[in-house]
JSON list of C-alpha atoms in Angstrom, two decimals:
[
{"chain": "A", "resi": 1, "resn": "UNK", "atom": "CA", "xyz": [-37.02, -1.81, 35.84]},
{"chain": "A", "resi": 2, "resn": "UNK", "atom": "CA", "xyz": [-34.49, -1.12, 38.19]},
{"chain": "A", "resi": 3, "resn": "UNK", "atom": "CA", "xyz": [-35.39, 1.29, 41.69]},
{"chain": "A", "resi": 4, "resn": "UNK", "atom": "CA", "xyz": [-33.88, 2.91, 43.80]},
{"chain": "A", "resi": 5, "resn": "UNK", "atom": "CA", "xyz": [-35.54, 3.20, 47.81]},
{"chain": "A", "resi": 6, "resn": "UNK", "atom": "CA", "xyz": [-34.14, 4.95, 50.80]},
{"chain": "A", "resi": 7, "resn": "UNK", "atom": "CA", "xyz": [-35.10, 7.35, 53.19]},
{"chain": "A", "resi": 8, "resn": "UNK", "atom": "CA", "xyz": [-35.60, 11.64, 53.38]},
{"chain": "A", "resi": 9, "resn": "UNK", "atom": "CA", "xyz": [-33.46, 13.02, 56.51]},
{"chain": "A", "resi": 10, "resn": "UNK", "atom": "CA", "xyz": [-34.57, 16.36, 57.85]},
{"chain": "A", "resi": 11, "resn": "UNK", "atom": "CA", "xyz": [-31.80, 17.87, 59.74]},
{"chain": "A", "resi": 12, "resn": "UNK", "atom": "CA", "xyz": [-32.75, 19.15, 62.91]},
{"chain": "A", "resi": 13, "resn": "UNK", "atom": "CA", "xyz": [-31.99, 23.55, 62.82]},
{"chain": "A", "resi": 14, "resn": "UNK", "atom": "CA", "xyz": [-28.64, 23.99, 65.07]},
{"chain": "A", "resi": 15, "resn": "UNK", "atom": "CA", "xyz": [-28.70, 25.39, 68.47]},
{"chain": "A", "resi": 16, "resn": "UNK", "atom": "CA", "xyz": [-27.17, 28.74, 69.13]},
{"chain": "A", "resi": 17, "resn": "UNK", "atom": "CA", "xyz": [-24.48, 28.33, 71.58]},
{"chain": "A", "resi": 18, "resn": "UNK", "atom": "CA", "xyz": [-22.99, 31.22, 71.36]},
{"chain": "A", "resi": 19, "resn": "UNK", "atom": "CA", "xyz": [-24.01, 33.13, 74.73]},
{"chain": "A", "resi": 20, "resn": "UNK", "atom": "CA", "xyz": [-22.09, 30.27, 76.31]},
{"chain": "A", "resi": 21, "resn": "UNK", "atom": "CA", "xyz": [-18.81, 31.02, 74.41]},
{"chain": "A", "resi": 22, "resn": "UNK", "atom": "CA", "xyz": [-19.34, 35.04, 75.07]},
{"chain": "A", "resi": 23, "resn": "UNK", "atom": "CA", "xyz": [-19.88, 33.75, 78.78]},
{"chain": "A", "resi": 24, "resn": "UNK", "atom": "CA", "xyz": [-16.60, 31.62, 78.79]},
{"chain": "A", "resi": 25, "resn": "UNK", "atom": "CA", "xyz": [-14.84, 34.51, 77.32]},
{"chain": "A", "resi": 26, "resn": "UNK", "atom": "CA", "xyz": [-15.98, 37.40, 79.41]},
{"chain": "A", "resi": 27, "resn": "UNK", "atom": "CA", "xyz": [-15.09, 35.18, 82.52]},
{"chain": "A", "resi": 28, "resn": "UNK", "atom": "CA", "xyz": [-11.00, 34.55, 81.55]},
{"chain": "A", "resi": 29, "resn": "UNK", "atom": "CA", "xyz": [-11.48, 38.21, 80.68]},
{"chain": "A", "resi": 30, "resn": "UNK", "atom": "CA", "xyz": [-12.47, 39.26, 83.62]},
{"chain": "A", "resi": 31, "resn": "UNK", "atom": "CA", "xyz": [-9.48, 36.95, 85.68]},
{"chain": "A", "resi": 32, "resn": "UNK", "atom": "CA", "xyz": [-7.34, 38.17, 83.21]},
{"chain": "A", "resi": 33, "resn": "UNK", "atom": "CA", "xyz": [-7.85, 41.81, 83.82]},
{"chain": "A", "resi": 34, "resn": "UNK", "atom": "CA", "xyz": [-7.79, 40.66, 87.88]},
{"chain": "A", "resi": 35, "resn": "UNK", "atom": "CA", "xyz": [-4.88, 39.58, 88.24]},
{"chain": "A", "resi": 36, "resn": "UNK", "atom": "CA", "xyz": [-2.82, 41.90, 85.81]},
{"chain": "A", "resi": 37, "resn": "UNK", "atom": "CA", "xyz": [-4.43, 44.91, 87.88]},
{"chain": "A", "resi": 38, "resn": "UNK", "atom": "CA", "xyz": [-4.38, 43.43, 90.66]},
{"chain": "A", "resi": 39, "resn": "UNK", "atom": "CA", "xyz": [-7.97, 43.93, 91.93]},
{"chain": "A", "resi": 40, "resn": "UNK", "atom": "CA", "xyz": [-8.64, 40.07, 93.22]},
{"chain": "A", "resi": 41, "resn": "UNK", "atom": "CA", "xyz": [-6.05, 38.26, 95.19]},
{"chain": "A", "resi": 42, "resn": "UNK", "atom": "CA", "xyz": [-4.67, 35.48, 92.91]},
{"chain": "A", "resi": 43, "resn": "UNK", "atom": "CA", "xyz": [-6.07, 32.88, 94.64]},
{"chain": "A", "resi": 44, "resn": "UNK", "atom": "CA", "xyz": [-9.83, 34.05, 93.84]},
{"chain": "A", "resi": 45, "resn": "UNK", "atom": "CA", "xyz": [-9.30, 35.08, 90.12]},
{"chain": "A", "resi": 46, "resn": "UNK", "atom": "CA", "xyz": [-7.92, 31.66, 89.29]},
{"chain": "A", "resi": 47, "resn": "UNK", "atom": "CA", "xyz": [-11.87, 29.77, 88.97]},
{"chain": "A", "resi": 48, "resn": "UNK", "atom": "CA", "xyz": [-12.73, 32.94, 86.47]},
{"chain": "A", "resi": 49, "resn": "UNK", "atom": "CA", "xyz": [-9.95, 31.40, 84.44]},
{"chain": "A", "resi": 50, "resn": "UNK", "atom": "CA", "xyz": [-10.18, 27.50, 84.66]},
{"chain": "A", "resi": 51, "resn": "UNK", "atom": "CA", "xyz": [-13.98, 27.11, 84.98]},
{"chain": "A", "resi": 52, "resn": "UNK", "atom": "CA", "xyz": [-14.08, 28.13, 81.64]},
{"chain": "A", "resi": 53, "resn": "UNK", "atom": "CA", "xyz": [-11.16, 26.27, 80.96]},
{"chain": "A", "resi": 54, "resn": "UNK", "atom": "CA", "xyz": [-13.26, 23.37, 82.15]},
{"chain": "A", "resi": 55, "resn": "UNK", "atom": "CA", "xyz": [-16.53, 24.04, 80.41]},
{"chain": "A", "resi": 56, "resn": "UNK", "atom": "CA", "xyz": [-14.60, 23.98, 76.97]},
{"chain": "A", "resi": 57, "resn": "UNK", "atom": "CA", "xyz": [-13.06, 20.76, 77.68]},
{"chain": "A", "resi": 58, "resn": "UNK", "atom": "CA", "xyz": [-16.57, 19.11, 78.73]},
{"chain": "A", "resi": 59, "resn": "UNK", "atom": "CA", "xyz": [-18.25, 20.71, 75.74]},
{"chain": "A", "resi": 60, "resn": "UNK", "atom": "CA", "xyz": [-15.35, 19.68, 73.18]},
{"chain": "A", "resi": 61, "resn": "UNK", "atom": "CA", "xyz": [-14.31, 16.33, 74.76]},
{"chain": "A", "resi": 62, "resn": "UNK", "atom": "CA", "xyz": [-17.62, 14.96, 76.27]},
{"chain": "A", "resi": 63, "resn": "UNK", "atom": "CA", "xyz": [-17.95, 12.77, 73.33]},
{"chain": "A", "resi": 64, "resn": "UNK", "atom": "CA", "xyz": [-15.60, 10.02, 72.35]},
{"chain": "A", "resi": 65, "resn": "UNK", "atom": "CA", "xyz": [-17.23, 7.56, 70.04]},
{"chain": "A", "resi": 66, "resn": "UNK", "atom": "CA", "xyz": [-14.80, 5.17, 69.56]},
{"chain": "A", "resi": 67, "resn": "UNK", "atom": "CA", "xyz": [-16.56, 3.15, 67.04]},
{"chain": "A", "resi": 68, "resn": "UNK", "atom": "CA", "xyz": [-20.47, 4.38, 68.15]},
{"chain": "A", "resi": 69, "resn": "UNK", "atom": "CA", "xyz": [-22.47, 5.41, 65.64]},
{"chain": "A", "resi": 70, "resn": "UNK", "atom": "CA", "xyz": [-22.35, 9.34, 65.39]},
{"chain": "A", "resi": 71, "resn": "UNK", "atom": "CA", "xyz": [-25.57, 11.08, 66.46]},
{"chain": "A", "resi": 72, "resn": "UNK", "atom": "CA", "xyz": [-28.47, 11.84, 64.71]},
{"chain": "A", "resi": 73, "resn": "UNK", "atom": "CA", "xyz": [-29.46, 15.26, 64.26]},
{"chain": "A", "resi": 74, "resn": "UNK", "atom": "CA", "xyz": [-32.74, 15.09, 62.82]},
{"chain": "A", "resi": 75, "resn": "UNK", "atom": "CA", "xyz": [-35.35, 12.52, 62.13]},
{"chain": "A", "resi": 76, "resn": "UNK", "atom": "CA", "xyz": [-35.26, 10.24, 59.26]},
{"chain": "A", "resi": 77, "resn": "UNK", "atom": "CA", "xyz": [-39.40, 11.42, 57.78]},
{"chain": "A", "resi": 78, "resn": "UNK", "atom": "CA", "xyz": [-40.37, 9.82, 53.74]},
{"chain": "A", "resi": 79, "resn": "UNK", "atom": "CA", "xyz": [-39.15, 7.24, 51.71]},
{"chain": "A", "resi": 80, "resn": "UNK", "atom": "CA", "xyz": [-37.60, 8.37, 48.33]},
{"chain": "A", "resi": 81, "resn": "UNK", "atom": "CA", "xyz": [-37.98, 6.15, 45.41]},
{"chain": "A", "resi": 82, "resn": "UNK", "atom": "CA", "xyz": [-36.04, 6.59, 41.90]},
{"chain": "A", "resi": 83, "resn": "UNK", "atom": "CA", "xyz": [-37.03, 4.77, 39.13]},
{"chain": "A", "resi": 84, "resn": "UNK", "atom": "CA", "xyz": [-36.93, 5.46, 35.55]},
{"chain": "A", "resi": 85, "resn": "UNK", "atom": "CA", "xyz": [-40.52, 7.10, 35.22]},
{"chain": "A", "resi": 86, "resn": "UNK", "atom": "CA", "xyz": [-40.17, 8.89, 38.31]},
{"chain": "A", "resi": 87, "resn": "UNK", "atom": "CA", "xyz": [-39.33, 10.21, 41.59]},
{"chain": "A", "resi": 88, "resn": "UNK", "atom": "CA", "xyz": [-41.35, 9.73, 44.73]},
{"chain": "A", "resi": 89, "resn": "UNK", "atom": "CA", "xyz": [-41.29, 11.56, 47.94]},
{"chain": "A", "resi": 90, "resn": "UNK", "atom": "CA", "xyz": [-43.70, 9.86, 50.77]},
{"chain": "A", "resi": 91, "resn": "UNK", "atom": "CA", "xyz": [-47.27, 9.79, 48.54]},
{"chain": "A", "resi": 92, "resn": "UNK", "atom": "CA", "xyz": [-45.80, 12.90, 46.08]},
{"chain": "A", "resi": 93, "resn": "UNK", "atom": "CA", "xyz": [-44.57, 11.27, 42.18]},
{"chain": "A", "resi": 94, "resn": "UNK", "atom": "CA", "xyz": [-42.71, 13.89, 40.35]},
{"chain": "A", "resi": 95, "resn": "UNK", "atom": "CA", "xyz": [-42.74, 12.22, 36.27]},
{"chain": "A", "resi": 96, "resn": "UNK", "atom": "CA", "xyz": [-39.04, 12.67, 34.89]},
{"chain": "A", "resi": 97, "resn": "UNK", "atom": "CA", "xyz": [-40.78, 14.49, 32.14]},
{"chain": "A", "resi": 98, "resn": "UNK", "atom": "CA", "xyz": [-41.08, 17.42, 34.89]},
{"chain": "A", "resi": 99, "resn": "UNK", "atom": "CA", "xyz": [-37.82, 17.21, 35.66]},
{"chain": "A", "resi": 100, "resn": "UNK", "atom": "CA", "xyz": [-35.16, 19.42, 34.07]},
{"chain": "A", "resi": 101, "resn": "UNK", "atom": "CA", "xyz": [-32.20, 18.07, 35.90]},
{"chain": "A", "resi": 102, "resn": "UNK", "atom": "CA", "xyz": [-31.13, 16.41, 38.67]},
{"chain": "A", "resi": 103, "resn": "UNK", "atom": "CA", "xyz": [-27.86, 16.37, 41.13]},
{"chain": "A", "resi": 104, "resn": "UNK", "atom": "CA", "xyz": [-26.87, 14.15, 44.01]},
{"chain": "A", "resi": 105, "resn": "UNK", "atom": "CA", "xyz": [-23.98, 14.55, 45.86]},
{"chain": "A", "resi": 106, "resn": "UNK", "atom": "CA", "xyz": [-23.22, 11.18, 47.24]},
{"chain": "A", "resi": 107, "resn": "UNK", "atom": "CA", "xyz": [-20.89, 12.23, 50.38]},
{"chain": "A", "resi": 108, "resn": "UNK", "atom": "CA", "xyz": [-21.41, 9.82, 52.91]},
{"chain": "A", "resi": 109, "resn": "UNK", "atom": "CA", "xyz": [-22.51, 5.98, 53.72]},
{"chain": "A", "resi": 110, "resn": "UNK", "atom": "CA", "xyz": [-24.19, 4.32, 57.04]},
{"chain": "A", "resi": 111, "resn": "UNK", "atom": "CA", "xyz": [-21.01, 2.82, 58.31]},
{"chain": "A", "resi": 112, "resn": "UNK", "atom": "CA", "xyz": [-18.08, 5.02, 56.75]},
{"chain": "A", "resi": 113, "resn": "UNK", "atom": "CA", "xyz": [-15.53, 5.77, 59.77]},
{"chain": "A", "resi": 114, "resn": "UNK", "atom": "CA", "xyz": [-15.54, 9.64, 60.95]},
{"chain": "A", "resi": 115, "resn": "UNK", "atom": "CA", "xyz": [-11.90, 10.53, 62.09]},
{"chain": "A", "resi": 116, "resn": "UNK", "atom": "CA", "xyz": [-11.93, 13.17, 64.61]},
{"chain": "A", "resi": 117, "resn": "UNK", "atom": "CA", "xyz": [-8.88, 14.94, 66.80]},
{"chain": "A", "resi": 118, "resn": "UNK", "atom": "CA", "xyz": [-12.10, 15.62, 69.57]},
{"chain": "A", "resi": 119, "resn": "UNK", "atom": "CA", "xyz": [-14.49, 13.57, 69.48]},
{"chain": "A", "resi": 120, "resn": "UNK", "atom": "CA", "xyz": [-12.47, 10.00, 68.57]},
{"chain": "A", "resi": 121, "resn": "UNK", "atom": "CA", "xyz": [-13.36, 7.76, 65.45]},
{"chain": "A", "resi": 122, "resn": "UNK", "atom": "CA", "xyz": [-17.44, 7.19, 65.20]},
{"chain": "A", "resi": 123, "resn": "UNK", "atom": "CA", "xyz": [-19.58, 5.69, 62.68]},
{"chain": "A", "resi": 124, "resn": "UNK", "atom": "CA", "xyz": [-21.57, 7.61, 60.55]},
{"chain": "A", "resi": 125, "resn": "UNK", "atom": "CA", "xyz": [-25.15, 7.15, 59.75]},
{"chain": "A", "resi": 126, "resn": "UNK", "atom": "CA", "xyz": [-25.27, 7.76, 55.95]},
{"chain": "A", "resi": 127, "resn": "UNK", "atom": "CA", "xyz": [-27.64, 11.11, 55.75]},
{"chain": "A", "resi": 128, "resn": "UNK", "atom": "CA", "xyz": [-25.57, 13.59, 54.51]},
{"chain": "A", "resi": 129, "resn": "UNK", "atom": "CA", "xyz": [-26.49, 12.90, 51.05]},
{"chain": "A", "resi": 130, "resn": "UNK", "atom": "CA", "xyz": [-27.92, 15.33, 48.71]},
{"chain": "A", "resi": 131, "resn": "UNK", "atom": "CA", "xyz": [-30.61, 15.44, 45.81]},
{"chain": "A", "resi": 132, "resn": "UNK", "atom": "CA", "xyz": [-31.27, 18.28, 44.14]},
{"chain": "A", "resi": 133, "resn": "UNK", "atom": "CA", "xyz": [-34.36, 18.38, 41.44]},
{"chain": "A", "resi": 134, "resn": "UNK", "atom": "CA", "xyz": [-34.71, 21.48, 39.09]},
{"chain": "A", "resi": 135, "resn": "UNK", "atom": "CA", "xyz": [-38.07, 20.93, 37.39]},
{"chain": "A", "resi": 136, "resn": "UNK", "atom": "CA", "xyz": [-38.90, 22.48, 34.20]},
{"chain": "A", "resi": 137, "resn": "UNK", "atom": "CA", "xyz": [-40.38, 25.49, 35.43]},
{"chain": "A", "resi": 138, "resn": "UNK", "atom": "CA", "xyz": [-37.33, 26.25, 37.03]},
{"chain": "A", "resi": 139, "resn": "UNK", "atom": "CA", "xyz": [-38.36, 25.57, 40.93]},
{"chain": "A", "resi": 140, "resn": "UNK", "atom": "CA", "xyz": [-35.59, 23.41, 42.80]},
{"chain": "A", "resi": 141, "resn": "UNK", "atom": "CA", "xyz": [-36.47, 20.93, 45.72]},
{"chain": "A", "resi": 142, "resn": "UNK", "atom": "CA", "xyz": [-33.37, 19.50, 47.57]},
{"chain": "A", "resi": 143, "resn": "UNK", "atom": "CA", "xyz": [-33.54, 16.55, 49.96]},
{"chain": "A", "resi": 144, "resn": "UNK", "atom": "CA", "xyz": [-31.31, 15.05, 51.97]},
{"chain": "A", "resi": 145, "resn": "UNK", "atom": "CA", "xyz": [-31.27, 10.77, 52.23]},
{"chain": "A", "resi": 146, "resn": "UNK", "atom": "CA", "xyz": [-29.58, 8.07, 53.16]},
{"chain": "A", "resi": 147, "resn": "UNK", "atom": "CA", "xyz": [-27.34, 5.68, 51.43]},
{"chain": "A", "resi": 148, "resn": "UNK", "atom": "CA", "xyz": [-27.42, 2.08, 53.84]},
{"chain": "A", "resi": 149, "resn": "UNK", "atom": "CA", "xyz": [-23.75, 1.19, 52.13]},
{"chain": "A", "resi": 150, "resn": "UNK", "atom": "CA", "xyz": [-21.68, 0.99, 49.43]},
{"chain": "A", "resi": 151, "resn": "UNK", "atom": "CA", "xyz": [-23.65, -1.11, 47.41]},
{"chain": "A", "resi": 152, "resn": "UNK", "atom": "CA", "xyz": [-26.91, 0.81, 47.63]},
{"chain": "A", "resi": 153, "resn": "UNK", "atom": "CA", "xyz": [-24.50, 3.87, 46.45]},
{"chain": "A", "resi": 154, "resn": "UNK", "atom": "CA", "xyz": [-23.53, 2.02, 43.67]},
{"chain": "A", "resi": 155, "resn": "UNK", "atom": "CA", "xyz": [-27.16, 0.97, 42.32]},
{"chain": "A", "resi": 156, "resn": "UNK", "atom": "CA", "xyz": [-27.96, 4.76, 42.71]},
{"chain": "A", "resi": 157, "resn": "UNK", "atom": "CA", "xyz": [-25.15, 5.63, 40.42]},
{"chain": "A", "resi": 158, "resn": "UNK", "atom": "CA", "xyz": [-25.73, 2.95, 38.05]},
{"chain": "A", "resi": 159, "resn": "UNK", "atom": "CA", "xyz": [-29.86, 4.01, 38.02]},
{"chain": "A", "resi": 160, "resn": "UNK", "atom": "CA", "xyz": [-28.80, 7.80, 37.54]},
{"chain": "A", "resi": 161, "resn": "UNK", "atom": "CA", "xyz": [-25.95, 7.01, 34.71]},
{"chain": "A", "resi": 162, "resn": "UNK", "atom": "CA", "xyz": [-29.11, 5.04, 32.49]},
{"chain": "A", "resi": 163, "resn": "UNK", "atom": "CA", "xyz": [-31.63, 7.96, 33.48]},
{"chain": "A", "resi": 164, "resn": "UNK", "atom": "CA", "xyz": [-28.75, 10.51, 31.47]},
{"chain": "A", "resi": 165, "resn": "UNK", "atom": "CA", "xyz": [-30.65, 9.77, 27.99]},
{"chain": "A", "resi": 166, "resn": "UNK", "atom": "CA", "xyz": [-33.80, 11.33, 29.75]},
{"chain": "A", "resi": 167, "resn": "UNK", "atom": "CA", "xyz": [-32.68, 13.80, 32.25]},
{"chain": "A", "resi": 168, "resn": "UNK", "atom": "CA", "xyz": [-29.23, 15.80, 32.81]},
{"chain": "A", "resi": 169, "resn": "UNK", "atom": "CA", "xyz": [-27.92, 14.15, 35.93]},
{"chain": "A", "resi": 170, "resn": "UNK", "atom": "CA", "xyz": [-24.69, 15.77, 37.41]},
{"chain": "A", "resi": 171, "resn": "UNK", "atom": "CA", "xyz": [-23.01, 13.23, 39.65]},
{"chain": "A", "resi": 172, "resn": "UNK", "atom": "CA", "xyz": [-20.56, 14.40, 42.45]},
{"chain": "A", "resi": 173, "resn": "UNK", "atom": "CA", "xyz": [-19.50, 10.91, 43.31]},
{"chain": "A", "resi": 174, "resn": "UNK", "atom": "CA", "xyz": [-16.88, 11.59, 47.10]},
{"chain": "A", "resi": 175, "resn": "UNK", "atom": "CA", "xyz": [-17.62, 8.95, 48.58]},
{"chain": "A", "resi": 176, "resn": "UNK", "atom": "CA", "xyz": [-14.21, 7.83, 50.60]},
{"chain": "A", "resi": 177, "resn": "UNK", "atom": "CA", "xyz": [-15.81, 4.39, 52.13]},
{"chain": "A", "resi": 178, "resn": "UNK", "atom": "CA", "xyz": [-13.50, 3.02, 54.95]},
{"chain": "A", "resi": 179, "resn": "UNK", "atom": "CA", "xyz": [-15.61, 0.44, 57.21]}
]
């Protein structure tokens, strides 16, 4: 019987930063306005317009990975196991005979190369994968888990394409894997 194991990522909830941007703005604003009008001598409005200047290039360019793994926001909690009876989720089984349908979106692999124009080329970590479950009675349940390379991809999609005679499996297979 073949099985598939990995692991459940829980994404940590994003931070609002945006009382920092409204900050940065209302300072080159306020230089801005001072040295149109003429209120400040040029010489003092000039830090209300590159401190900010200065902020956004420590917040945007702080960062360059050059082949680092990218970080990890979240924690990495369960283990997920597919097999052909079921699915389980840390001690929960759900029997594919509960299950209406399933979808995983296989977008990304521990090791896959992350181009970025800010932040340099890092290495991702391989949670951004997707499984949605609709059960029969219509409730959904969506994880997210990790795919340790292309191989373990593979045996997922090769699992999921014998578990169509069962259950209706939707595959979005975008994986672009570059290590």
């Amino acid at each position: 019987m073949t099985e598939f194991k990995t692991f459940i990522f829980e994404p940590k909830p994003a931070k609002d930063s945006s009382i920092l941007w409204w900050i940065m703005a209302g300072l080159i604003i306020l230089g801005l306005v001072a040295v149109f009008l003429d209120v400040m001598d040029k010489w003092l409005s000039i830090p209300f317009i590159v401190v900010p200047g200065i902020i956004y290039y420590y917040i945007r360019y702080k960062d360059w990975k050059f082949e680092e793994p990218e970080d990890l926001n979240g924690y990495f909690t369960d283990e997920l196991t597919i097999n052909e009876t079921e699915i389980k989720i840390a001690a929960k089984s759900i029997p594919m005979n509960k299950i209406r349908s399933l979808t995983i979106m296989y977008n990304n692999v521990h090791g896959t190369k992350i181009y970025s124009s800010y932040s340099g080329t890092s290495i991702s970590n391989g949670e951004k994968n997707v499984l949605v479950i609709r059960l029969v009675n219509d409730k959904s349940i969506q994880y997210n888990f990790k795919l340790a390379s292309i191989e373990h991809a593979e045996k997922l999609r090769q699992l999921t394409e014998s578990l169509k005679s069962k259950v209706a499996i939707r595959n979005d297979w975008k994986l672009n894997y570059n290590a």
